[in-house]
Amino acid sequence: MTLSPLHSAALPANHLTENAYLACVAGEPSGDMLAASVLQAIQESSELAGLKTRGIGGPKMVATGFEAMWPMETLAVRGYVEAIKQLPAILSVRNALIKELSLHPPKAFLGIDAPDFNLGVEKKLKAAGIPTIHFISPSIWAWRGGRIKGIKESVDHMLCIFPFETAIYEKAGIKATYVGHPLASSIPMVPDSSGAKAKLNIQTGNALVAVLPGSRQSEINLIGPGFFDAIAQMFIQYKQGIEFVVPVATPALKPAIQAMAKKLLEQHPGIILHLLDGQASLALEAADVVLIASGTATLEAALWKKPMVISYKVPAITAWIMKRQAYLPYVGLPNILAQEFIVPELLQEAATPQALATATLNWLDKPQEAARLKERFTEMHQSLLMPTGALVAKVIAEIIND
């Protein structure tokens, strides 16, 4: 039976000891962002008053009072080839974490996304009797379903951010609760694009293209050059009346992106290019159209109601493995949620600079199609709008106080 945080019986006053804590692990910037609202809700929960939080996380989690025992950068890799290169460091952190949590058991463990890392930790902790909660379901609905058995061995309670996921877990005998998506609560239903453009000093009347090549170094290396070449192609076609904004996800990515920007501006000195330190949300709110790497950011772009082109590149071996495992035809979250290609996806060899530029500018040339897409994104936003942080905190309180 699924725990329902909205209809549960009244909980007893919390009986947490002074040293009681919740262990949490987030492995990348998107997980850091998703976890921050949850940690804030934990602080505001009367059932969890005094509960400390510690583990692996990023700056947004730390800002809520979270104690980061290890930095999350070690875990921020995507793809089989990339993970193999980082495997020794990842295993070292995982073994140290499991040892620490075994010596000083938390009241529960909350894994935020990062399934390749967190499910292994959760399996060990669950076997040791520590309740395990996983926030953000692995994409078992996008890949062949063999992982569900391993998830059942690892996770006591799955927190789902998409409404269709709970039925999958209930069928497999895993407790699950739909909690909505935190981004849906943090992004307004109607963006203030004009206000955002003013903050970025975009010239009145100019079209603005937001370009987001990813949040990992491997993504910048593989995707960045093609995206910057696509900027050049868009500039050549438009000449005037167009500007570009590139938010740099983390300081570590800045040198590589600055080098690409410098090369671009040397070849095309007339391009108006804005590099931002972070501020992806501002860039997306301001944009008229978005060229974006596949990942959580595509959902954020959809919630900002932005027409987009989704692209991705991974090493050839990784692409071959992923192609054999996948059974959905889509990789972008907006298309997965819509169950159809409502925005273009250009992957691997198809992601040429010319193709990316043409597909991106196509949205500017077809305002009626862009308007219909915004209506679809508004419906999507409404379906994901829940008090996510409070619902997650309620489930944690039920489990800890059970």
Short mmCIF file of N, CA and C in Angstrom, two decimals, residues 1 23 29 69 76 109 133 138 141 149 157 178 187 208 221 224 247 250 277 296 301-302 326 329 371 400:
data_model
loop_
_atom_site.label_atom_id
_atom_site.label_comp_id
_atom_site.label_asym_id
_atom_site.label_seq_id
_atom_site.Cartn_x
_atom_site.Cartn_y
_atom_site.Cartn_z
N MET A 1 0.85 -1.21 0.00
CA MET A 1 0.00 0.00 0.00
C MET A 1 0.88 1.25 0.00
N ALA A 23 20.75 11.24 6.17
CA ALA A 23 21.84 11.22 5.20
C ALA A 23 21.26 11.46 3.81
N PRO A 29 24.61 19.18 -10.38
CA PRO A 29 23.90 20.43 -10.12
C PRO A 29 22.38 20.31 -10.12
N MET A 69 29.85 16.29 3.49
CA MET A 69 31.02 15.52 3.93
C MET A 69 32.01 15.31 2.78
N ALA A 76 29.62 13.69 -10.72
CA ALA A 76 28.93 14.36 -11.83
C ALA A 76 29.49 13.90 -13.17
N PHE A 109 18.06 7.27 4.88
CA PHE A 109 18.93 7.74 3.80
C PHE A 109 18.05 8.22 2.66
N ILE A 133 15.15 5.91 1.07
CA ILE A 133 14.18 6.66 0.28
C ILE A 133 14.92 7.18 -0.95
N PRO A 138 14.62 6.40 -11.19
CA PRO A 138 15.42 6.10 -12.38
C PRO A 138 14.48 5.91 -13.58
N TRP A 141 11.06 3.64 -17.16
CA TRP A 141 10.04 3.71 -18.20
C TRP A 141 10.68 4.05 -19.56
N LYS A 149 14.07 -5.00 -10.30
CA LYS A 149 14.42 -5.95 -9.23
C LYS A 149 15.50 -5.36 -8.34
N HIS A 157 11.22 3.21 -0.25
CA HIS A 157 10.14 4.10 -0.70
C HIS A 157 10.67 4.99 -1.84
N TYR A 178 3.75 9.97 -5.51
CA TYR A 178 3.94 11.05 -6.48
C TYR A 178 4.01 12.36 -5.71
N ILE A 187 8.91 27.87 -10.73
CA ILE A 187 8.83 28.63 -11.99
C ILE A 187 7.41 29.15 -12.16
N LEU A 208 16.26 36.54 -28.90
CA LEU A 208 17.28 36.01 -27.99
C LEU A 208 17.26 34.49 -28.02
N ASN A 221 32.84 19.36 -23.53
CA ASN A 221 33.85 18.92 -24.49
C ASN A 221 33.23 18.34 -25.76
N GLY A 224 29.72 21.25 -26.67
CA GLY A 224 30.02 22.68 -26.76
C GLY A 224 30.48 23.15 -28.14
N PRO A 247 24.51 30.46 -20.35
CA PRO A 247 24.78 30.36 -18.91
C PRO A 247 25.81 29.27 -18.64
N THR A 250 28.75 25.82 -13.96
CA THR A 250 29.62 25.82 -12.77
C THR A 250 30.92 26.56 -13.10
N ASP A 277 27.38 33.71 -15.38
CA ASP A 277 27.82 32.80 -14.32
C ASP A 277 26.57 32.17 -13.72
N THR A 296 17.85 17.39 -17.32
CA THR A 296 16.84 18.06 -16.52
C THR A 296 16.54 19.47 -17.03
N ALA A 301 13.28 24.30 -19.28
CA ALA A 301 12.94 25.11 -20.45
C ALA A 301 11.47 24.97 -20.81
N ALA A 302 10.92 23.75 -20.68
CA ALA A 302 9.50 23.54 -20.97
C ALA A 302 8.62 24.29 -19.96
N ALA A 326 17.62 1.25 -24.91
CA ALA A 326 16.44 2.12 -24.89
C ALA A 326 15.28 1.50 -25.66
N PRO A 329 11.41 6.14 -28.12
CA PRO A 329 12.06 6.84 -29.23
C PRO A 329 12.56 8.23 -28.86
N ALA A 371 3.40 29.16 -30.41
CA ALA A 371 2.29 29.47 -29.50
C ALA A 371 1.56 28.20 -29.07
N ILE A 400 10.56 8.00 9.44
CA ILE A 400 11.43 8.16 10.61
C ILE A 400 10.67 7.95 11.91
#
